[in-house]
Coordinates of C-alpha atoms in Angstrom, one line a residue:
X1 CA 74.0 -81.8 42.1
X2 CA 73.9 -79.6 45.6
X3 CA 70.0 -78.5 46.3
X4 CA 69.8 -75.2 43.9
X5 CA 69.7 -71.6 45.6
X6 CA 66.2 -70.3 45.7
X7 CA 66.6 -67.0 44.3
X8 CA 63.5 -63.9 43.9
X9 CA 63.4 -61.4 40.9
X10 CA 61.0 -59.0 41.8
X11 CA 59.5 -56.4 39.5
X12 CA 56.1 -55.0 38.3
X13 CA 57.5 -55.8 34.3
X14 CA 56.9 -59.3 32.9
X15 CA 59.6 -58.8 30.7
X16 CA 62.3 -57.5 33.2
X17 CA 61.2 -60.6 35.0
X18 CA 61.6 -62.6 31.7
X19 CA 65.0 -61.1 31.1
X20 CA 66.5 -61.4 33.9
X21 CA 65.3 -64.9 34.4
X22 CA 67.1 -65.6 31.1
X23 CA 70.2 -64.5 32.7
X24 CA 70.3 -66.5 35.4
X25 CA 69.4 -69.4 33.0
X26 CA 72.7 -70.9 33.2
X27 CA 73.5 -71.0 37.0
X28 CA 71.8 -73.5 39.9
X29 CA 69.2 -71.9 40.7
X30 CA 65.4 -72.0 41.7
X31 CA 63.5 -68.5 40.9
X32 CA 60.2 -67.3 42.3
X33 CA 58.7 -64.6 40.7
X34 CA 57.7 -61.1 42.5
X35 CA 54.8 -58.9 41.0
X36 CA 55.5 -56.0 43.7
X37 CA 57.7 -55.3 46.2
X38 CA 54.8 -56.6 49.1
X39 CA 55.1 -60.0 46.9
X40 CA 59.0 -60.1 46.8
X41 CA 58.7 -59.5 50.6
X42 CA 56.6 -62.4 51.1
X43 CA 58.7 -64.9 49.1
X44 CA 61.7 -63.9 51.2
X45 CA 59.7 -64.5 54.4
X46 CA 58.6 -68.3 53.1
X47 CA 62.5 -69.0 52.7
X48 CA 62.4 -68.3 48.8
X49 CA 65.0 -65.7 48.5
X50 CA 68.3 -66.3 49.6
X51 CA 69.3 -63.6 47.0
X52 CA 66.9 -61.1 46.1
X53 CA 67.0 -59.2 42.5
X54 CA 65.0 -56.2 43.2
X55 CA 63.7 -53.3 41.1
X56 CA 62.9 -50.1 42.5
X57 CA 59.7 -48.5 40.8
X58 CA 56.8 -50.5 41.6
X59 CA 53.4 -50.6 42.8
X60 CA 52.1 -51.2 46.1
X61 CA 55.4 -51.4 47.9
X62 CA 58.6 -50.0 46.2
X63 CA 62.0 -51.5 46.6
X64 CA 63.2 -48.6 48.9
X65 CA 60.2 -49.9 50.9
X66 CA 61.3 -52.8 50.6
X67 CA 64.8 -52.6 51.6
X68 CA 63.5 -51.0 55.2
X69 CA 62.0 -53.5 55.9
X70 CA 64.2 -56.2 55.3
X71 CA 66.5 -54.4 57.1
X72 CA 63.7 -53.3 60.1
X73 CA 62.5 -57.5 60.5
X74 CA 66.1 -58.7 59.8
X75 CA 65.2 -60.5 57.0
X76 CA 67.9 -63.1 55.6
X77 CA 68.3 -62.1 52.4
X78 CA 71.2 -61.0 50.3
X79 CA 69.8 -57.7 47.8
X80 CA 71.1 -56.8 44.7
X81 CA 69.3 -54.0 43.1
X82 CA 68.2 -53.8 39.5
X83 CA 66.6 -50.5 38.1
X84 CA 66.2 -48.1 35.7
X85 CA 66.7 -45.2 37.6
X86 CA 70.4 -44.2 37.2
X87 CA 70.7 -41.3 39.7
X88 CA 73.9 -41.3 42.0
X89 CA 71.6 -40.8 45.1
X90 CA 69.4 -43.8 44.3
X91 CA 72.4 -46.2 44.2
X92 CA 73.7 -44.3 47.4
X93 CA 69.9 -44.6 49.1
X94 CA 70.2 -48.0 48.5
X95 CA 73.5 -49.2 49.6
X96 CA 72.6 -47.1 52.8
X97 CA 69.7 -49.5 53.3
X98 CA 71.8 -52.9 53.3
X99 CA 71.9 -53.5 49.5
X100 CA 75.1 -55.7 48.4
X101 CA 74.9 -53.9 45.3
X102 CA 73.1 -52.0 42.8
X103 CA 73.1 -52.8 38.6
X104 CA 71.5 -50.6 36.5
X105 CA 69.2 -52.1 33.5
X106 CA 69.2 -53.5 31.2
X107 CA 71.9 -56.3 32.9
X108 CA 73.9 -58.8 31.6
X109 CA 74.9 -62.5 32.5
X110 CA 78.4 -60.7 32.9
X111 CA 77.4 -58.0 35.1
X112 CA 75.3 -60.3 37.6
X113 CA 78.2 -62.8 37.5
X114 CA 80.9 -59.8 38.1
X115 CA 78.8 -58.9 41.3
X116 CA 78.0 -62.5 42.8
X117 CA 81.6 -63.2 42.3
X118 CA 82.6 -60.2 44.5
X119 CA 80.5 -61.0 46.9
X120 CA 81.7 -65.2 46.7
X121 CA 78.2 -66.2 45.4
X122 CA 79.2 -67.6 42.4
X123 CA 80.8 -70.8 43.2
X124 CA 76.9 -71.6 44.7
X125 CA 75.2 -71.1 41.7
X126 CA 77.1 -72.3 38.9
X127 CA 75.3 -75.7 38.1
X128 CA 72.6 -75.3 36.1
X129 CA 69.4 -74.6 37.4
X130 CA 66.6 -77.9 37.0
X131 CA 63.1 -75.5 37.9
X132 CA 61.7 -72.4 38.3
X133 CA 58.4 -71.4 39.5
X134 CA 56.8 -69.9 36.7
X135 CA 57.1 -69.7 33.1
X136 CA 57.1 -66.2 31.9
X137 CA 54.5 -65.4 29.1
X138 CA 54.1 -63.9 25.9
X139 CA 55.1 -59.9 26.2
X140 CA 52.2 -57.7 24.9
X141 CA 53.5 -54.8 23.0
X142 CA 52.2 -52.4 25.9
X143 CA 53.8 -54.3 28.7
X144 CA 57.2 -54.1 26.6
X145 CA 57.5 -50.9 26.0
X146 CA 56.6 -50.0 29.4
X147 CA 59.8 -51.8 30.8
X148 CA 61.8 -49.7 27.6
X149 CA 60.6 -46.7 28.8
X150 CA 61.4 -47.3 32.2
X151 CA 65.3 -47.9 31.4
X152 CA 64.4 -44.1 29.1
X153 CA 63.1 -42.7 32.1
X154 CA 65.4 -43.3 34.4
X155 CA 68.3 -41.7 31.8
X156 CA 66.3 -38.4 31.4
X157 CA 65.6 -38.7 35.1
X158 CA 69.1 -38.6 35.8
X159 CA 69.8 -35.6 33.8
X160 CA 67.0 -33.9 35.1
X161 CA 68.5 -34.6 38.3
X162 CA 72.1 -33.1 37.2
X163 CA 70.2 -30.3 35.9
X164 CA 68.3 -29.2 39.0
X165 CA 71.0 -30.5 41.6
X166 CA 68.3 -32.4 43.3
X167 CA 66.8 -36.2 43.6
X168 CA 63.9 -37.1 41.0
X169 CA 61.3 -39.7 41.9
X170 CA 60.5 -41.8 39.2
X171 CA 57.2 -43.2 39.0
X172 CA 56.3 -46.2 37.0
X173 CA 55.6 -45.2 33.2
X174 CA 52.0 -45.4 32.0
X175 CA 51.8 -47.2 28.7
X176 CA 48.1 -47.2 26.5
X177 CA 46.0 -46.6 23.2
X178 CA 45.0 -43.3 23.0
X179 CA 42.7 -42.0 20.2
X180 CA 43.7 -38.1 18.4
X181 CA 40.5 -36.7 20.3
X182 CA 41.7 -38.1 23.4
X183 CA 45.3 -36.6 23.2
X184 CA 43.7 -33.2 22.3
X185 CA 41.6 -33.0 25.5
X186 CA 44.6 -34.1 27.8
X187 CA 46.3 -31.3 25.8
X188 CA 43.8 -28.7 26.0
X189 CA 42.9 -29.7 29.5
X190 CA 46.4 -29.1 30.7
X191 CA 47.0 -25.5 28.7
X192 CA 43.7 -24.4 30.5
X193 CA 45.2 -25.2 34.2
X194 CA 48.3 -22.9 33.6
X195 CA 50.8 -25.6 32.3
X196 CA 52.8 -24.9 29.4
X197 CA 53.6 -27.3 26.9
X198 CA 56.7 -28.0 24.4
X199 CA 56.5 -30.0 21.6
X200 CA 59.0 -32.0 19.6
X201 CA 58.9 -34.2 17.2
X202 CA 60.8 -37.2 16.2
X203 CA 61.7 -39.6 13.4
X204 CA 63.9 -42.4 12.4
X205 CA 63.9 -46.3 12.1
X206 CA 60.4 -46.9 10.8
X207 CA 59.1 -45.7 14.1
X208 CA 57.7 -41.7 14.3
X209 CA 55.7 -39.6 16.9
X210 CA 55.4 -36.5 19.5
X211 CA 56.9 -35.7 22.0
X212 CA 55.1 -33.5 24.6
X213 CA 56.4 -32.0 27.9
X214 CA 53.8 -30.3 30.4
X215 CA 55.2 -28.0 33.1
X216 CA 53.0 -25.9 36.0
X217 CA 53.3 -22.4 35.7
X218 CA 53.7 -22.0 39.1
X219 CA 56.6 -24.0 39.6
X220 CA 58.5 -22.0 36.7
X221 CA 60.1 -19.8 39.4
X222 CA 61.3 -22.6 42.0
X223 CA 62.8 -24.5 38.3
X224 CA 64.6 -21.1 37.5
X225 CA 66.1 -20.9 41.0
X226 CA 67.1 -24.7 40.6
X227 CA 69.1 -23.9 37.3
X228 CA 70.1 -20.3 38.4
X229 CA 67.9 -18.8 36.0
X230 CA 66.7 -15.9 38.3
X231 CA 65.2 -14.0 36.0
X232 CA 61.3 -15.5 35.2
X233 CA 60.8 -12.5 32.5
X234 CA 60.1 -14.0 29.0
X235 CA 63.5 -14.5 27.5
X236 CA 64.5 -16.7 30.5
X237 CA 61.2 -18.8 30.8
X238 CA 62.3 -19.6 27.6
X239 CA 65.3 -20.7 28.0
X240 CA 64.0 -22.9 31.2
X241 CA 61.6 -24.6 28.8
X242 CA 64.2 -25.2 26.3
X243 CA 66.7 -26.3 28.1
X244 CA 64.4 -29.1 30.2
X245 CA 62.6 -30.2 27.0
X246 CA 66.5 -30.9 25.2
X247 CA 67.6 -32.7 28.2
X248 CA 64.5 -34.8 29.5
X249 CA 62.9 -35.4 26.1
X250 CA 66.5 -35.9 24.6
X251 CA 67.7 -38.1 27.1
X252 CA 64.4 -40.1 27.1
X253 CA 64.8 -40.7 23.3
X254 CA 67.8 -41.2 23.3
X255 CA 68.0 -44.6 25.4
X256 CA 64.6 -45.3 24.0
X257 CA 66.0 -45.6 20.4
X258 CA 69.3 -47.6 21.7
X259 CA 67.2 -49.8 23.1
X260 CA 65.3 -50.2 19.8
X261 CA 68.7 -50.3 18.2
X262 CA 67.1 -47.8 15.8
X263 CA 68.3 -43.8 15.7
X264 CA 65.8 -41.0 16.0
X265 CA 66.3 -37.7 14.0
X266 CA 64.9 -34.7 16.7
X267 CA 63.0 -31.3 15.3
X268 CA 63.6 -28.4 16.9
X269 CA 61.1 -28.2 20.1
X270 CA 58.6 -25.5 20.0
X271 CA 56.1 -24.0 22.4
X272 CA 53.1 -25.3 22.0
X273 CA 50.3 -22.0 21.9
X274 CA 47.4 -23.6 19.9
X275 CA 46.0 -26.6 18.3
X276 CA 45.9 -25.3 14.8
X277 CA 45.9 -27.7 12.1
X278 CA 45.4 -30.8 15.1
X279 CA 41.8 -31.6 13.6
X280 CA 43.4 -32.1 10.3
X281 CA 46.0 -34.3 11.1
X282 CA 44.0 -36.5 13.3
X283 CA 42.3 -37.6 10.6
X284 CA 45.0 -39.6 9.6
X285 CA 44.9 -41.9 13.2
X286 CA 42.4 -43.8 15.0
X287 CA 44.5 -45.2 17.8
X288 CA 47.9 -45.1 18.7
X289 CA 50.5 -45.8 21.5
X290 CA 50.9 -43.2 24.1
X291 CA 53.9 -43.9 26.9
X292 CA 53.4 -41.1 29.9
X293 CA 55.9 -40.4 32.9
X294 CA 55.0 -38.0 35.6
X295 CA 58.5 -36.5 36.9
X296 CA 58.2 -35.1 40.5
X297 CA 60.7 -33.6 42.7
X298 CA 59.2 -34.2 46.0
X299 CA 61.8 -31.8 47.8
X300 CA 60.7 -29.0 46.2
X301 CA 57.0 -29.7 45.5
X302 CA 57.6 -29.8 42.0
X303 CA 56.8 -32.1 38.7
X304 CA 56.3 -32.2 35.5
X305 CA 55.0 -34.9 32.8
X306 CA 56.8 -36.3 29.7
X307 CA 54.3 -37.6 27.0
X308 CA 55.4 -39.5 23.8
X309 CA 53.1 -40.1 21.0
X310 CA 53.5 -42.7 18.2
X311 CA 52.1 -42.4 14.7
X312 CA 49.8 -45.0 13.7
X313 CA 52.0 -46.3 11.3
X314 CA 54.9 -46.9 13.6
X315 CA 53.0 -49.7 15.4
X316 CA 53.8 -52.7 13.1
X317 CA 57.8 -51.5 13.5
X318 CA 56.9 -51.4 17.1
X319 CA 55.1 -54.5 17.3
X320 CA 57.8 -56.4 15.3
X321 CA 60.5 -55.0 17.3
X322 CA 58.5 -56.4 20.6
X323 CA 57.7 -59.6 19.4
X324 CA 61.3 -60.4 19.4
X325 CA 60.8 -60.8 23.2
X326 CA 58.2 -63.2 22.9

């Protein structure tokens, strides 16, 4: 058997790195594992990455980052990109910085093979591979559905983008426990510093919860110009809210339940004015999951933040769902 190729995945999930790990199970290969895109960058500079699977949102260095460099130092490395962010400009920013190719997640044996063929990579890897260096662990229910909502993020991301005609960047989704009294404060605390917030709920699968979307007052007039809403009087601010909740909150749900291979029944969102009746229905949790994405449009010095909420009750759906990634 020819030596194997040594070959990087680097990204911030354990289970992306898992996954696509388990893809390149059947070819001749020897993986090292990248927690951020400063890691990835030093396995390729100790000879470990001839090819280089790289994700885009990450800490400490991000695969944009990443790519300049490589490009800067000369680095000999082959880059495919792997991410969840599905916006025409990211695959064009990317290609622009010397990447052979981009995929967007979740991939497929098929889809890597497809590309490594067109670029004549296959016939290199298609023994199969002896040793990797690390075994990828047991996936926590957080750490799982922080890569799901990253593919989710990057959909809604994308039609947030169409909607606005401009480029999103997509940070890396904030996935935790958060207690009823907790939400309520991060609620109240954003209504009090002029954001306004539209709620929707959602259903369907075994799995339940909230979804919340928090926008800036101030940046309702720069988001009407973006969707040639001129008019900021009531009627239209209305109609901005709407139609950003039904495309990033339906979007993100959308590829969230695929994902889950479940389907989610939507209410109709609402404008959220007071916390009436909250008290009551908090006594009904103690702790639940809470998945937060902060959407910003550098550009135009704008953001705003998705928040979903899980009932209680959908954790054990959730939980069995994730353990099937174990």
């Amino acid at each position: 058997m020819s030596q194997p190729v040594p070959v990087v995945i680097c990204d911030d999930s354990s289970l992306a790195r898992k996954q696509m790990a388990s893809v390149l199970s059947e070819w001749n290969v020897e993986v090292t594992f990248a927690e951020h895109g400063l890691a990835g960058l030093e396995a390729v500079r100790a000879g470990k990455g001839d090819i280089l699977f790289l994700d885009l949102t990450m800490p400490l260095m991000d695969g944009y980052q990443v790519l300049e460099r490589i490009r800067k130092d000369d680095l000999p490395t082959m880059v495919i990109v792997i991410s969840g962010d599905v916006q025409s400009e990211a695959r064009e920013r990317v290609l622009a910085l010397g990447a052979l190719e981009f995929i967007s997640k979740p991939t497929t044996p098929e889809k890597i093979a497809e590309v490594l063929n067109r670029f004549g990579l296959l016939t290199e890897l298609e023994q199969t591979a002896e040793t990797s260096s690390e075994e990828p662990s047991e996936i926590g229910l957080p750490e799982y559905y922080k890569e799901i909502a990253n593919i989710a993020m990057g959909q809604a991301g994308e039609m947030l983008a169409r909607l606005l005609n401009t480029f999103v960047h997509l940070p890396i989704p904030v996935v935790a426990m958060v207690d009823p009294q907790s939400l309520q404060s991060r609620l109240v605390t954003a209504q009090d510093n002029e954001y306004e917030l539209i709620s929707q709920g959602f259903i369907g699968g075994g799995v339940a919860g909230e979804a919340f979307l928090l926008i800036e007052k101030s940046n309702f007039d720069k988001v009407a110009t973006l969707m040639d809403l001129q008019d900021s009087g009531t009627f239209r601010t209305s109609e901005l809210l709407m139609s950003l909740s039904n495309a990033l909150i339906g979007a993100f749900l959308t590829s969230f339940a695929k994902q889950l291979d479940i389907e989610f029944s939507k209410a109709t969102p609402y404008i959220l004015r007071d916390f009436l009746g909250f008290d009551e229905q908090a006594e009904n949790w103690d702790e639940s999951l809470m998945i937060t994405i902060d959407y910003q449009m550098d550009e135009h010095d704008t953001r705003c933040e998705l928040m979903l909420v899980f009932t209680q009750d959908s954790l054990v759906k959730l939980q069995t769902i994730a353990s099937y990634f174990s």
